[in-house]
Amino acid sequence: MAQLTDDCFAFGGRLLPLDDALALIAAVRPVAGTEPVSVTEADRRVLAHDVVALVSLPPFANSAVDGYAVRHGSADVLPIDGRTPAGVPAAPLRHGTARRILTGAPLPDGADTVFMQEDVRIVDGQVHLPPGLPRGANTRPAGEDLSAGALALPAGRLLRPQDLSLAAALGLATLVVRRRVRVALLSTGDELVDPSPAPHTVLGVAQRYDSNRVLITAMLTRAGAIVTDLGIIPDRPDAIDAALRAGAGHDLILTTGGVSAGEEDHVRAAVERLGRLTFWRLAIKPGRPVALGQIGDTVFLGLPGNPAAAFVTFTILAHPLLAALAGTAPDPAWPVSAVAAFSYRKKAGRREYVRVRLAQGPEGLLAYRHPVEGAGILTSLTETDGLAMLADACTAVAPGDRLVVQVY
């Protein structure tokens, strides 16, 4: 099981800066266990061991084009000495001749340069070569791409289609990857009910449908985790204790709701009873009530109950936590630069993520703040394109200011 390192529990302050929280998350030890998988099924899995090239790429010198292979510096007019297609061993090139050669075919011994077929003339069985082509042109030397014995793919890489292609080019049918992170997911709240397949179902006066588990399950699945849905847990300490114990056999317990300071917020106290709390409450908006802790060998992450806050804190905190547990680096969040088309004021000393819609303007991207930005407004996510990150020291945004936006 993965564990938080001991120094993760040193914080005793009131509001933890986000960068400090991310540093604690980066120190989480990855889960143990590996498995072999087919190279065709290894996309977005984490490579467990270095892959070293057992063969060179390409394994032999070959032609990059359809044309004529010659020894550089030969005469300008040469008789054609046969033909070499791809996949056929090449006989040595006789001195003073040219060889008809096709793309990918092995370069004959004695040849070092290939003239493209469209650059030459064929007259009476002889090839007329233009001047000025450098030695080695239109050839692919053995090992040009990768030499045998070189590191091809490092352990810890989150594999992509191009990585799988390289593995296949090296002759690998399987790769050893880390096992997937197992996550126990639950929501808390007496007001929550599951969506019903019957469209005519009427909610009770004080009830609402639980959208968070659908949201977080989809985000966890996209991150490659295996999700165990523990359902909706009522706001009772005994029920929450039982649910946390049930989740303790996983690598991560992830909850939404119940980690704030209200009278019915029992999750934080339950984590302290059953394990230990790393931090609670971050200098971030939306999503200040976020808790990180540990129950036995299982990491605990408690997100806010408001859907928009749960989405933002999952994006900012759960993604790097899942990557650390999986033994890889987080997916890079490629930011885009945009010009603010709104005014905004904020408190210094906390990181804020403003939900914005992007539109192309005459001089680049414009960012428009969603008009209703409460932490429970789901349409602030469905009607926007990304999060404008406002640094801790920032206190105001004015139209025309340059913003960094993390696109969803």
Coordinates of C-alpha atoms in Angstrom, one line a residue:
M1 CA 0.0 0.0 0.0
A2 CA 1.1 3.6 -0.6
Q3 CA 1.9 5.7 2.4
L4 CA 2.4 9.4 3.1
T5 CA 5.8 10.2 4.4
D6 CA 6.1 11.2 8.0
D7 CA 7.0 14.8 7.3
C8 CA 3.6 15.2 5.6
F9 CA 2.1 15.7 9.1
A10 CA 4.1 18.6 10.2
F11 CA 1.6 21.4 9.3
G12 CA -0.3 22.9 12.1
G13 CA -1.2 26.2 10.7
R14 CA -4.6 27.5 9.8
L15 CA -4.7 27.9 6.0
L16 CA -2.1 25.9 4.1
P17 CA -0.7 27.6 1.0
L18 CA -1.5 25.5 -2.1
D19 CA 2.2 25.1 -3.1
D20 CA 2.9 23.5 0.3
A21 CA 0.0 21.2 -0.1
L22 CA 1.2 20.1 -3.6
A23 CA 4.7 19.5 -2.1
L24 CA 3.2 17.2 0.5
I25 CA 1.2 15.3 -2.2
A26 CA 4.3 14.9 -4.4
A27 CA 5.9 13.0 -1.4
V28 CA 3.3 10.3 -1.4
R29 CA 4.9 6.9 -2.1
P30 CA 3.6 5.0 -5.1
V31 CA 1.5 1.8 -4.8
A32 CA 3.3 -1.5 -5.0
G33 CA 2.6 -4.2 -7.6
T34 CA 3.1 -4.6 -11.3
E35 CA 1.6 -6.6 -14.2
P36 CA 2.4 -7.4 -17.8
V37 CA 0.0 -6.1 -20.4
S38 CA -0.1 -6.3 -24.1
V39 CA 1.6 -3.3 -25.8
T40 CA -1.8 -2.6 -27.5
E41 CA -3.5 -2.3 -24.1
A42 CA -0.8 -0.2 -22.4
D43 CA -1.9 3.3 -23.3
R44 CA -2.0 5.5 -20.2
R45 CA -0.5 2.9 -18.0
V46 CA 2.6 3.6 -16.0
L47 CA 5.8 1.8 -17.1
A48 CA 7.3 -0.1 -14.2
H49 CA 10.8 -0.8 -15.5
D50 CA 13.2 0.9 -18.0
V51 CA 12.9 -0.3 -21.5
V52 CA 16.4 -0.7 -23.1
A53 CA 16.6 -1.2 -26.9
L54 CA 17.7 -4.7 -27.7
V55 CA 18.0 -3.8 -31.4
S56 CA 19.0 -0.6 -33.2
L57 CA 16.4 1.5 -35.0
P58 CA 16.6 1.1 -37.9
P59 CA 18.4 -2.2 -37.6
F60 CA 20.2 -1.8 -40.9
A61 CA 21.0 1.1 -43.2
N62 CA 18.2 1.6 -45.7
S63 CA 16.9 3.9 -48.4
A64 CA 14.6 6.8 -47.4
V65 CA 13.2 7.2 -50.9
D66 CA 12.5 5.3 -54.1
G67 CA 15.6 5.9 -56.3
Y68 CA 19.1 4.8 -57.2
A69 CA 21.8 3.8 -54.7
V70 CA 25.4 4.6 -55.7
R71 CA 28.8 5.1 -54.2
H72 CA 29.3 8.9 -53.7
G73 CA 31.7 10.3 -56.2
S74 CA 31.0 7.8 -59.0
A75 CA 30.5 8.8 -62.6
D76 CA 27.5 10.9 -63.5
V77 CA 26.2 8.2 -65.8
L78 CA 26.1 4.6 -64.5
P79 CA 24.7 1.3 -65.6
I80 CA 21.9 -0.1 -63.4
D81 CA 23.0 -3.1 -61.4
G82 CA 19.7 -4.8 -60.6
R83 CA 16.8 -3.9 -58.2
T84 CA 16.4 -4.1 -54.4
P85 CA 12.9 -3.8 -52.9
A86 CA 12.0 -3.6 -49.2
G87 CA 12.2 -6.8 -47.3
V88 CA 14.8 -8.5 -49.6
P89 CA 18.5 -8.8 -48.7
A90 CA 20.7 -6.7 -50.9
A91 CA 23.6 -8.1 -52.9
P92 CA 26.8 -5.9 -52.8
L93 CA 26.9 -3.1 -55.3
R94 CA 29.4 -3.7 -58.1
H95 CA 31.9 -0.9 -58.5
G96 CA 30.9 1.7 -61.1
T97 CA 27.2 0.8 -61.1
A98 CA 23.9 2.1 -59.6
R99 CA 21.2 0.0 -58.0
R100 CA 17.5 0.6 -58.4
I101 CA 16.2 0.7 -54.7
L102 CA 12.9 1.2 -53.1
T103 CA 12.0 3.0 -49.8
G104 CA 13.0 0.9 -46.8
A105 CA 15.1 -1.5 -48.7
P106 CA 18.6 -2.3 -47.2
L107 CA 21.4 -0.2 -48.6
P108 CA 23.8 -2.5 -50.6
D109 CA 27.4 -2.8 -49.4
G110 CA 29.4 -0.4 -51.5
A111 CA 26.6 2.2 -51.7
D112 CA 26.3 5.3 -49.4
T113 CA 24.0 7.7 -51.2
V114 CA 20.6 7.5 -52.9
F115 CA 19.3 9.7 -55.7
M116 CA 15.6 10.3 -55.8
Q117 CA 14.0 8.8 -58.9
E118 CA 12.4 12.1 -59.9
D119 CA 15.9 13.8 -59.9
V120 CA 17.5 11.4 -62.4
R121 CA 17.0 10.4 -66.1
I122 CA 17.1 6.9 -67.4
V123 CA 18.5 6.5 -70.9
D124 CA 19.2 3.1 -72.6
G125 CA 19.5 1.3 -69.2
Q126 CA 21.8 3.8 -67.7
V127 CA 21.0 6.4 -64.9
H128 CA 22.0 10.0 -65.4
L129 CA 22.7 11.6 -62.0
P130 CA 22.5 15.4 -61.3
P131 CA 25.5 17.1 -59.6
G132 CA 25.6 18.5 -56.0
L133 CA 24.0 15.7 -53.9
P134 CA 26.0 15.3 -50.6
R135 CA 27.3 11.9 -49.4
G136 CA 24.7 10.0 -47.4
A137 CA 21.7 11.8 -48.9
N138 CA 18.3 10.0 -48.7
T139 CA 19.7 7.2 -46.6
R140 CA 18.8 6.1 -43.0
P141 CA 21.9 4.8 -41.2
A142 CA 21.5 1.9 -38.8
G143 CA 20.8 3.2 -35.3
E144 CA 19.9 6.7 -36.6
D145 CA 16.7 6.6 -34.4
L146 CA 18.0 4.6 -31.5
S147 CA 21.1 2.5 -30.8
A148 CA 21.0 -1.0 -29.3
G149 CA 21.6 -0.8 -25.6
A150 CA 20.2 2.8 -25.3
L151 CA 17.4 3.7 -22.9
A152 CA 14.2 3.7 -25.0
L153 CA 11.5 4.4 -22.4
P154 CA 12.2 5.3 -18.7
A155 CA 10.4 3.7 -15.8
G156 CA 7.6 5.9 -14.5
R157 CA 6.5 7.1 -17.9
L158 CA 2.8 7.5 -18.4
L159 CA 2.6 5.6 -21.7
R160 CA 1.3 7.3 -24.8
P161 CA 0.5 5.9 -28.3
Q162 CA 3.9 7.0 -29.6
D163 CA 5.6 5.2 -26.8
L164 CA 3.7 2.0 -27.6
S165 CA 4.8 2.4 -31.2
L166 CA 8.4 2.6 -30.2
A167 CA 8.1 -0.5 -28.0
A168 CA 6.6 -2.4 -30.9
A169 CA 9.4 -1.2 -33.2
L170 CA 11.8 -2.8 -30.7
G171 CA 10.0 -6.1 -30.9
L172 CA 8.1 -5.9 -27.6
A173 CA 4.7 -7.5 -27.5
T174 CA 4.2 -6.8 -23.7
L175 CA 5.2 -4.2 -21.2
V176 CA 5.4 -4.4 -17.4
V177 CA 3.3 -1.6 -15.9
R178 CA 2.3 -0.6 -12.4
R179 CA -1.0 -1.8 -11.3
R180 CA -3.9 0.7 -11.4
V181 CA -4.6 2.8 -8.3
R182 CA -7.7 1.5 -6.4
V183 CA -9.9 4.2 -5.1
A184 CA -12.9 4.0 -2.7
L185 CA -15.3 6.8 -3.4
L186 CA -18.2 8.0 -1.3
S187 CA -20.4 11.0 -0.8
T188 CA -21.8 12.2 2.5
G189 CA -25.0 14.0 3.2
D190 CA -28.5 13.2 4.5
E191 CA -29.9 15.4 1.7
L192 CA -28.5 13.3 -1.1
V193 CA -30.2 10.7 -3.2
D194 CA -29.0 8.8 -6.2
P195 CA -30.4 9.8 -9.6
S196 CA -33.3 7.5 -10.6
P197 CA -33.8 5.8 -14.0
A198 CA -37.5 6.8 -13.8
P199 CA -37.8 10.4 -15.1
H200 CA -40.9 11.1 -13.1
T201 CA -39.2 10.5 -9.7
V202 CA -39.9 13.5 -7.5
L203 CA -37.3 14.6 -4.9
G204 CA -38.3 15.2 -1.3
V205 CA -38.6 18.7 -0.1
A206 CA -35.1 18.8 1.3
Q207 CA -33.4 16.4 -1.1
R208 CA -31.1 16.8 -4.1
Y209 CA -29.5 14.3 -6.5
D210 CA -25.9 13.3 -5.9
S211 CA -24.0 14.6 -8.9
N212 CA -20.6 14.4 -7.3
R213 CA -20.0 10.7 -7.5
V214 CA -20.8 10.7 -11.2
L215 CA -18.4 13.7 -11.7
I216 CA -15.6 12.2 -9.6
T217 CA -16.0 8.6 -11.0
A218 CA -15.6 10.0 -14.5
M219 CA -12.5 12.0 -13.5
L220 CA -11.0 9.0 -11.7
T221 CA -11.6 6.7 -14.6
R222 CA -10.0 9.2 -17.0
A223 CA -7.0 9.2 -14.6
G224 CA -6.7 5.4 -14.9
A225 CA -8.0 4.5 -11.5
I226 CA -10.2 1.6 -10.5
V227 CA -13.2 2.9 -8.6
T228 CA -15.2 1.2 -5.9
D229 CA -18.4 3.2 -5.3
L230 CA -19.3 3.1 -1.6
G231 CA -22.4 5.2 -2.2
I232 CA -24.0 7.9 -0.1
I233 CA -23.2 7.9 3.6
P234 CA -25.6 9.6 6.0
D235 CA -24.3 12.3 8.3
R236 CA -23.7 10.1 11.3
P237 CA -20.3 9.5 12.9
D238 CA -20.9 5.7 13.1
A239 CA -21.9 5.4 9.5
I240 CA -18.9 7.5 8.3
D241 CA -16.5 5.5 10.5
A242 CA -17.8 2.2 9.0
A243 CA -17.5 3.6 5.4
L244 CA -13.9 4.7 6.0
R245 CA -13.0 1.3 7.4
A246 CA -14.6 -0.3 4.4
G247 CA -12.5 1.9 2.1
A248 CA -9.2 1.3 4.0
G249 CA -8.3 -1.7 1.9
H250 CA -7.8 0.5 -1.1
D251 CA -4.9 2.8 -2.1
L252 CA -7.0 6.0 -1.7
I253 CA -10.3 6.9 -0.1
L254 CA -11.9 9.9 -1.8
T255 CA -14.9 11.7 -0.3
T256 CA -17.0 14.7 -1.2
G257 CA -18.6 16.7 1.6
G258 CA -18.4 16.5 5.3
V259 CA -14.9 18.1 5.7
S260 CA -15.9 21.6 6.6
A261 CA -16.7 23.0 10.1
G262 CA -20.5 22.5 10.2
E263 CA -22.3 20.6 12.9
E264 CA -23.0 17.8 10.5
D265 CA -19.5 17.6 9.0
H266 CA -18.2 14.5 10.6
V267 CA -15.6 13.2 8.0
R268 CA -12.6 15.2 9.3
A269 CA -13.2 14.0 12.9
A270 CA -13.6 10.4 11.7
V271 CA -10.2 10.5 9.9
E272 CA -8.6 11.8 13.1
R273 CA -10.2 9.0 15.1
L274 CA -9.3 6.2 12.7
G275 CA -5.9 7.6 11.4
R276 CA -4.2 10.9 11.2
L277 CA -4.8 14.2 9.4
T278 CA -2.1 15.8 7.3
F279 CA -3.8 19.1 6.5
W280 CA -7.2 20.6 6.5
R281 CA -8.3 23.9 4.8
L282 CA -6.2 25.4 2.0
A283 CA -5.6 28.9 0.9
I284 CA -7.6 28.3 -2.3
K285 CA -10.9 29.4 -3.8
P286 CA -13.1 27.6 -4.6
G287 CA -12.5 24.6 -2.3
R288 CA -11.0 25.8 0.9
P289 CA -12.2 22.8 3.0
V290 CA -9.9 20.1 1.6
A291 CA -8.4 17.4 3.8
L292 CA -5.5 15.0 3.3
G293 CA -4.7 12.2 5.7
Q294 CA -4.1 8.6 6.1
I295 CA -6.1 5.6 7.6
G296 CA -3.7 2.7 8.0
D297 CA -1.8 2.4 4.8
T298 CA -4.6 4.1 2.8
V299 CA -4.3 7.7 1.8
F300 CA -7.4 9.9 2.4
L301 CA -8.5 12.9 0.4
G302 CA -11.6 14.8 1.3
L303 CA -13.0 17.2 -1.2
P304 CA -15.7 19.8 -0.7
G305 CA -19.3 18.9 -1.3
N306 CA -20.2 21.7 -3.7
P307 CA -19.8 20.4 -7.2
A308 CA -17.8 23.2 -8.7
A309 CA -15.5 23.2 -5.7
A310 CA -15.1 19.4 -6.0
F311 CA -14.2 19.7 -9.7
V312 CA -11.6 22.4 -9.1
T313 CA -10.0 20.7 -6.2
F314 CA -9.9 17.4 -8.0
T315 CA -8.2 19.1 -10.9
I316 CA -5.7 20.9 -8.8
L317 CA -5.0 18.3 -6.0
A318 CA -6.4 14.9 -6.8
H319 CA -4.8 14.6 -10.3
P320 CA -1.2 15.0 -8.9
L321 CA -2.1 12.7 -5.9
L322 CA -3.2 10.0 -8.3
A323 CA -0.1 10.5 -10.4
A324 CA 2.1 10.1 -7.3
L325 CA 0.3 7.0 -6.2
A326 CA 0.7 5.6 -9.7
G327 CA 4.4 6.3 -9.7
T328 CA 4.5 8.9 -12.4
A329 CA 4.5 12.6 -12.9
P330 CA 1.2 14.4 -13.3
D331 CA 0.0 15.1 -16.8
P332 CA 1.3 18.5 -17.7
A333 CA -1.4 21.1 -17.7
W334 CA -0.6 23.1 -20.8
P335 CA -1.8 26.6 -20.0
V336 CA -3.0 29.1 -22.6
S337 CA -2.5 32.8 -22.5
A338 CA -5.7 34.9 -22.7
V339 CA -6.7 38.5 -22.1
A340 CA -9.2 39.3 -19.4
A341 CA -12.6 40.6 -20.5
F342 CA -13.8 41.1 -17.0
S343 CA -13.0 42.9 -13.7
Y344 CA -12.4 40.9 -10.5
R345 CA -11.1 41.5 -7.0
K346 CA -9.6 38.9 -4.7
K347 CA -7.9 38.6 -1.3
A348 CA -4.1 38.4 -1.2
G349 CA -2.6 35.2 0.2
R350 CA -4.8 32.6 -1.6
R351 CA -4.8 31.0 -5.0
E352 CA -8.0 31.5 -6.9
Y353 CA -9.3 29.7 -9.9
V354 CA -11.9 31.6 -11.9
R355 CA -14.1 29.7 -14.3
V356 CA -13.8 31.4 -17.7
R357 CA -15.2 31.0 -21.3
L358 CA -12.7 31.5 -24.0
A359 CA -13.4 33.3 -27.3
Q360 CA -11.2 34.4 -30.2
G361 CA -10.7 38.2 -30.2
P362 CA -9.0 40.4 -32.8
E363 CA -5.6 40.1 -30.9
G364 CA -5.9 36.6 -29.4
L365 CA -8.0 34.7 -26.9
L366 CA -10.4 36.6 -24.6
A367 CA -11.4 35.2 -21.2
Y368 CA -15.0 35.9 -20.0
R369 CA -15.8 35.1 -16.4
H370 CA -19.0 33.0 -15.8
P371 CA -21.7 35.4 -14.5
V372 CA -22.7 33.1 -11.6
E373 CA -19.6 31.7 -9.9
G374 CA -20.8 30.0 -6.7
A375 CA -19.1 26.8 -5.6
G376 CA -22.4 24.9 -6.2
I377 CA -23.1 26.2 -9.8
L378 CA -22.6 23.2 -12.2
T379 CA -23.3 25.4 -15.2
S380 CA -20.2 27.4 -14.3
L381 CA -18.4 24.2 -15.4
T382 CA -20.5 23.2 -18.4
E383 CA -20.5 26.7 -19.9
T384 CA -16.8 27.5 -19.5
D385 CA -13.6 26.2 -21.0
G386 CA -11.0 26.5 -18.3
L387 CA -9.7 27.9 -15.0
A388 CA -7.9 31.3 -14.9
M389 CA -5.3 30.9 -12.2
L390 CA -4.9 34.0 -10.1
A391 CA -1.6 34.0 -8.1
D392 CA -1.6 34.2 -4.3
A393 CA -0.2 37.8 -4.4
C394 CA -2.8 39.0 -7.0
T395 CA -5.5 41.3 -5.6
A396 CA -7.4 42.4 -8.8
V397 CA -8.0 41.7 -12.4
A398 CA -8.8 44.4 -14.9
P399 CA -10.0 44.1 -18.5
G400 CA -6.9 43.8 -20.7
D401 CA -4.8 42.0 -18.1
R402 CA -3.0 38.9 -19.3
L403 CA -4.2 35.7 -17.7
V404 CA -2.9 32.1 -17.6
V405 CA -5.8 29.7 -18.2
Q406 CA -5.7 25.9 -17.6
V407 CA -8.1 24.5 -20.3
Y408 CA -10.3 21.7 -19.1

